[in-house]
Short mmCIF file of N, CA, C and O and ligand atoms in Angstrom, two decimals:
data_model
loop_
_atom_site.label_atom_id
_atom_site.label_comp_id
_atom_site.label_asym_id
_atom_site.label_seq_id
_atom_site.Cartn_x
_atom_site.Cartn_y
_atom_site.Cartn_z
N UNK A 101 109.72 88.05 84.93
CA UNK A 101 108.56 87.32 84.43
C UNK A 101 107.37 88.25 84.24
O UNK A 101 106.97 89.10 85.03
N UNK A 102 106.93 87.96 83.18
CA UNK A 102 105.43 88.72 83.09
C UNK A 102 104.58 87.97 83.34
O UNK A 102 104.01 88.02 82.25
N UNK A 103 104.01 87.28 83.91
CA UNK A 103 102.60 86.79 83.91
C UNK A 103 101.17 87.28 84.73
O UNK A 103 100.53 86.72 85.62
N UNK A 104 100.98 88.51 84.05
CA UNK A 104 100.33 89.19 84.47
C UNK A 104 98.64 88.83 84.07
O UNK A 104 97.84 89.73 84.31
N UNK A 105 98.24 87.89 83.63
CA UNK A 105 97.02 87.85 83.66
C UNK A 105 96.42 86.52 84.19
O UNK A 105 95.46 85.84 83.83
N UNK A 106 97.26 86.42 85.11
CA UNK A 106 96.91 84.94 86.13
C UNK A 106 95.41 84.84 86.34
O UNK A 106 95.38 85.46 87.40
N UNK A 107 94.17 84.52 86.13
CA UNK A 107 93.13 84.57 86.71
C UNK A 107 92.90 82.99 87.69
O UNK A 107 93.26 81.86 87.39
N UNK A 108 92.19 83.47 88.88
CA UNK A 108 92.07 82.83 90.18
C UNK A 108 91.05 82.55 90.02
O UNK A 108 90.34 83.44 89.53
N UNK A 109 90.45 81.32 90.31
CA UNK A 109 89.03 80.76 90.79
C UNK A 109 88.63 80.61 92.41
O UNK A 109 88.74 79.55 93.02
N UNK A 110 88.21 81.74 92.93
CA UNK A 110 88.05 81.89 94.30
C UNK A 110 86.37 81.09 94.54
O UNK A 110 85.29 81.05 93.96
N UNK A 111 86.95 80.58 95.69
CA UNK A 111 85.52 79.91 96.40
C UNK A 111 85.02 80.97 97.44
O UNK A 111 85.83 81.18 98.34
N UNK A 112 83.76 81.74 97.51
CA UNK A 112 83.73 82.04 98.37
C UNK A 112 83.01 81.29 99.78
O UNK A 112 82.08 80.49 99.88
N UNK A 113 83.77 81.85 100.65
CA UNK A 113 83.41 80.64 102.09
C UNK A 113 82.19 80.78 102.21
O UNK A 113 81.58 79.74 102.45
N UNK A 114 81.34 82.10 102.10
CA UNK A 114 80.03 82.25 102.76
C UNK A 114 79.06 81.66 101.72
O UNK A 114 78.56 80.58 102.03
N UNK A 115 78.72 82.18 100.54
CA UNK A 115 78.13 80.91 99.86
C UNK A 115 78.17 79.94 98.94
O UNK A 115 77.21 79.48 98.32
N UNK A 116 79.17 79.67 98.88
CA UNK A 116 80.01 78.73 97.99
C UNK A 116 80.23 78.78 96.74
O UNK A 116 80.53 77.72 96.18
N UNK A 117 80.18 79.75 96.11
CA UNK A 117 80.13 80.71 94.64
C UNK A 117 81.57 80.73 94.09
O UNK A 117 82.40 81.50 94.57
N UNK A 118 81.90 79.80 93.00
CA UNK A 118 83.16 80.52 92.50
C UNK A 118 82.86 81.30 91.93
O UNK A 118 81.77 81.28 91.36
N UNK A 119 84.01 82.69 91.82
CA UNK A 119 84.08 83.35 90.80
C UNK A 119 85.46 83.47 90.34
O UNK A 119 86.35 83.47 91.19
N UNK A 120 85.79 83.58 89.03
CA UNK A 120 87.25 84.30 88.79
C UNK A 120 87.54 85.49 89.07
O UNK A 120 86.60 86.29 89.08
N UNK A 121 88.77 85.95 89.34
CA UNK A 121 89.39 86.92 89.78
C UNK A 121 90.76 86.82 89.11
O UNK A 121 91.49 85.86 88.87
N UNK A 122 90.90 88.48 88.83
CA UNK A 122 92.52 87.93 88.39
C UNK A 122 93.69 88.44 89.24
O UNK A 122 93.85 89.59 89.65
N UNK A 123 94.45 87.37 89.42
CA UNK A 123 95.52 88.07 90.47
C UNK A 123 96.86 88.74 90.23
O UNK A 123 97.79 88.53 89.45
N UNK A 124 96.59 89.74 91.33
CA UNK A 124 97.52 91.23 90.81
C UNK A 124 99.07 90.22 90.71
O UNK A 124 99.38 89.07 91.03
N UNK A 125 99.72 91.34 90.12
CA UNK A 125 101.03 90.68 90.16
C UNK A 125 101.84 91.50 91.49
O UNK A 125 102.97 91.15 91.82
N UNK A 126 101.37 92.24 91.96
CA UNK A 126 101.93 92.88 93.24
C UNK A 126 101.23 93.08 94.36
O UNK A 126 100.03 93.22 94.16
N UNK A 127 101.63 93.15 95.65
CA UNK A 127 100.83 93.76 96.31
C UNK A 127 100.52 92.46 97.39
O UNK A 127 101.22 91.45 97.28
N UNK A 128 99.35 92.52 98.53
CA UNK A 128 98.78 91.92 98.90
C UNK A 128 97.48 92.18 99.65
O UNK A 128 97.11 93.03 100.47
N UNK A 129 96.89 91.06 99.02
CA UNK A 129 94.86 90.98 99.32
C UNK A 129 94.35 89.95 100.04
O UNK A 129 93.89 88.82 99.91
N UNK A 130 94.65 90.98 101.02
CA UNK A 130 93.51 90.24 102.19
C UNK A 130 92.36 90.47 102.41
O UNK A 130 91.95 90.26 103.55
N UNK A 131 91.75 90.82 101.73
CA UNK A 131 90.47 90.74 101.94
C UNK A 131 90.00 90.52 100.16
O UNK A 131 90.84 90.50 99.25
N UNK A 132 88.54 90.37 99.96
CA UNK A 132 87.94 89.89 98.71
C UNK A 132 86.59 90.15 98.97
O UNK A 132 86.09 89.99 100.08
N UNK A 133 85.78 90.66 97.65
CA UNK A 133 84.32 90.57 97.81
C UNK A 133 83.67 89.49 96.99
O UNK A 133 83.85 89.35 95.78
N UNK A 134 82.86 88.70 97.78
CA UNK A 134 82.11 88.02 96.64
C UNK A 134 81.27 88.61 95.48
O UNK A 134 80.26 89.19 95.88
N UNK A 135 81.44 88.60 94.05
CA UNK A 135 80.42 88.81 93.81
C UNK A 135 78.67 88.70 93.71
O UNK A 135 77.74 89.45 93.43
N UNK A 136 78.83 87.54 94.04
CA UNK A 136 77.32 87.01 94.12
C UNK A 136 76.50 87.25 95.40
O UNK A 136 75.27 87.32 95.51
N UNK A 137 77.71 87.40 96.60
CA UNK A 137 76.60 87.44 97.35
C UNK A 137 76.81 88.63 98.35
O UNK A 137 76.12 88.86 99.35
N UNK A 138 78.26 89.54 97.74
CA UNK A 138 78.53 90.72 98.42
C UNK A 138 78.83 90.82 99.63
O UNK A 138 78.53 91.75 100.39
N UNK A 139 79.52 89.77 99.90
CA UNK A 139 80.27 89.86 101.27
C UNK A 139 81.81 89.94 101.35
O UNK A 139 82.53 89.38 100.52
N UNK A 140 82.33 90.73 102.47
CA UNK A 140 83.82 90.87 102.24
C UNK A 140 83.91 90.09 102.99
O UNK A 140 83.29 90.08 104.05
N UNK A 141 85.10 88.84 102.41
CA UNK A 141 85.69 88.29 103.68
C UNK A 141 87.53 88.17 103.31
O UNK A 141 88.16 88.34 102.27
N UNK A 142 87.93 87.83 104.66
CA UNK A 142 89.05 88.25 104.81
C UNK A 142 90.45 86.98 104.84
O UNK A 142 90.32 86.09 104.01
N UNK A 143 91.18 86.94 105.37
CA UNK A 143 91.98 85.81 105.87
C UNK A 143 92.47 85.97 106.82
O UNK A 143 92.75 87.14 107.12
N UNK A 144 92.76 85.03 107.62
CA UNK A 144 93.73 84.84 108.89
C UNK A 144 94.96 84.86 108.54
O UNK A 144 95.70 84.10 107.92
N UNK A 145 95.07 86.12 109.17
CA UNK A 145 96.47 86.51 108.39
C UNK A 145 97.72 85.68 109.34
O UNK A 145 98.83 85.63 108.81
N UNK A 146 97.64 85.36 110.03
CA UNK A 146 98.70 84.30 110.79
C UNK A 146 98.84 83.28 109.92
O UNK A 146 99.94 82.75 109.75
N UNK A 147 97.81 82.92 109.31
CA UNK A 147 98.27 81.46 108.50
C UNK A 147 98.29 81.60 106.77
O UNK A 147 98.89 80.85 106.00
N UNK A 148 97.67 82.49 106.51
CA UNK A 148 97.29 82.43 105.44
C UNK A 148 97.84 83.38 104.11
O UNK A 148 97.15 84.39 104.24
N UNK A 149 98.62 83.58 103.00
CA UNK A 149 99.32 84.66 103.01
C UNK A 149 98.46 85.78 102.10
O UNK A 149 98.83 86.94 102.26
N UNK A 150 97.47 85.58 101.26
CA UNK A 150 96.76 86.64 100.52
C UNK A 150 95.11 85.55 100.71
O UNK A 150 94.94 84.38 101.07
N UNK A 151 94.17 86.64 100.26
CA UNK A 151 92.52 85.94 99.98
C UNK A 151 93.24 84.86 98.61
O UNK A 151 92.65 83.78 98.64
N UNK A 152 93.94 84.89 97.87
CA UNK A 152 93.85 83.54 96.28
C UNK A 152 94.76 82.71 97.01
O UNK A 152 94.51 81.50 96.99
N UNK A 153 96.18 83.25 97.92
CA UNK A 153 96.47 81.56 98.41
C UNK A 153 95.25 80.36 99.47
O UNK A 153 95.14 79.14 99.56
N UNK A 154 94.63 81.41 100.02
CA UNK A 154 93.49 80.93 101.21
C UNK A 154 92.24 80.31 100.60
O UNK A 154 91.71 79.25 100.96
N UNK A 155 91.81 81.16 99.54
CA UNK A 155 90.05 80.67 98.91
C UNK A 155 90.07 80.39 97.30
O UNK A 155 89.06 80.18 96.62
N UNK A 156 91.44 80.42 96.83
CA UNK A 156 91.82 80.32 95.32
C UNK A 156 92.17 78.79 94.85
O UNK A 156 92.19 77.99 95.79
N UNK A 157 92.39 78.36 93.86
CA UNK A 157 93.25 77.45 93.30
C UNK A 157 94.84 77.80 92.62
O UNK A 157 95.73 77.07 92.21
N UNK A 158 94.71 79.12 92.73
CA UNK A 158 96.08 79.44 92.41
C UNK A 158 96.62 79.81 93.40
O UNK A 158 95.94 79.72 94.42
N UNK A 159 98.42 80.54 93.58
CA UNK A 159 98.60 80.55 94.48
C UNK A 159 99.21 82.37 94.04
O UNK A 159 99.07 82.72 92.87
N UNK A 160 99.65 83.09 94.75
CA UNK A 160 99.91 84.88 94.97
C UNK A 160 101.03 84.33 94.13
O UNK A 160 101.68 83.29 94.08
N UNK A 161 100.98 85.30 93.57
CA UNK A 161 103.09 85.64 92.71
C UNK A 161 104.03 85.69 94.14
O UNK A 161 105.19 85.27 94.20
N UNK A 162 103.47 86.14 95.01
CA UNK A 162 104.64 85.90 96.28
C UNK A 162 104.55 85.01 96.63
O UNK A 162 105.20 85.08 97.68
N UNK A 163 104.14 83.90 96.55
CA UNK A 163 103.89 82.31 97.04
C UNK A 163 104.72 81.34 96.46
O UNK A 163 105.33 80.35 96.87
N UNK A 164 104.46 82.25 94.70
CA UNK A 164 104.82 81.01 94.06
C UNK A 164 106.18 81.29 93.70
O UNK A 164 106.60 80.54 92.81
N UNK A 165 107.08 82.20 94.16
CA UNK A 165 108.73 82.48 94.20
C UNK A 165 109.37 81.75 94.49
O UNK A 165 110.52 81.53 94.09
N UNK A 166 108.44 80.98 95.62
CA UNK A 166 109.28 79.98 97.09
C UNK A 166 109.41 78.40 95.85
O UNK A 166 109.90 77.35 96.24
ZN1 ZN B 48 79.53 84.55 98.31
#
């Protein structure tokens, strides 16, 4: 599959800012910067499997295999 230009609408937790992001087709991101308000935040990685399955509406290319 190619679907390489997935873009993500991330919420960020700290000030409630979406922004898009586009999500890689490999890899994994746990952490994210807001743009607006320049904070990195991260995920609980026990529960959570990348920053776009946790603060996104989409879900990681490794998510969406299952
Ligand atoms: Zn923010």
């Amino acid at each position: 599959m190619t679907t390489e230009n997935t873009e993500a609408m991330i919420t960020c937790p700290y000030c409630g800012s979406k922004f898009k992001k586009k999500v890689p087709s490999k890899g994994k991101h746990i952490n994210c910067k807001c743009v607006f308000c320049h904070t990195v935040f991260g995920i609980n990685t026990s529960d959570d499997c990348c920053v776009y399955c946790a603060y996104s509406d989409v879900k990681c290319p490794n998510s969406q295999k299952k």
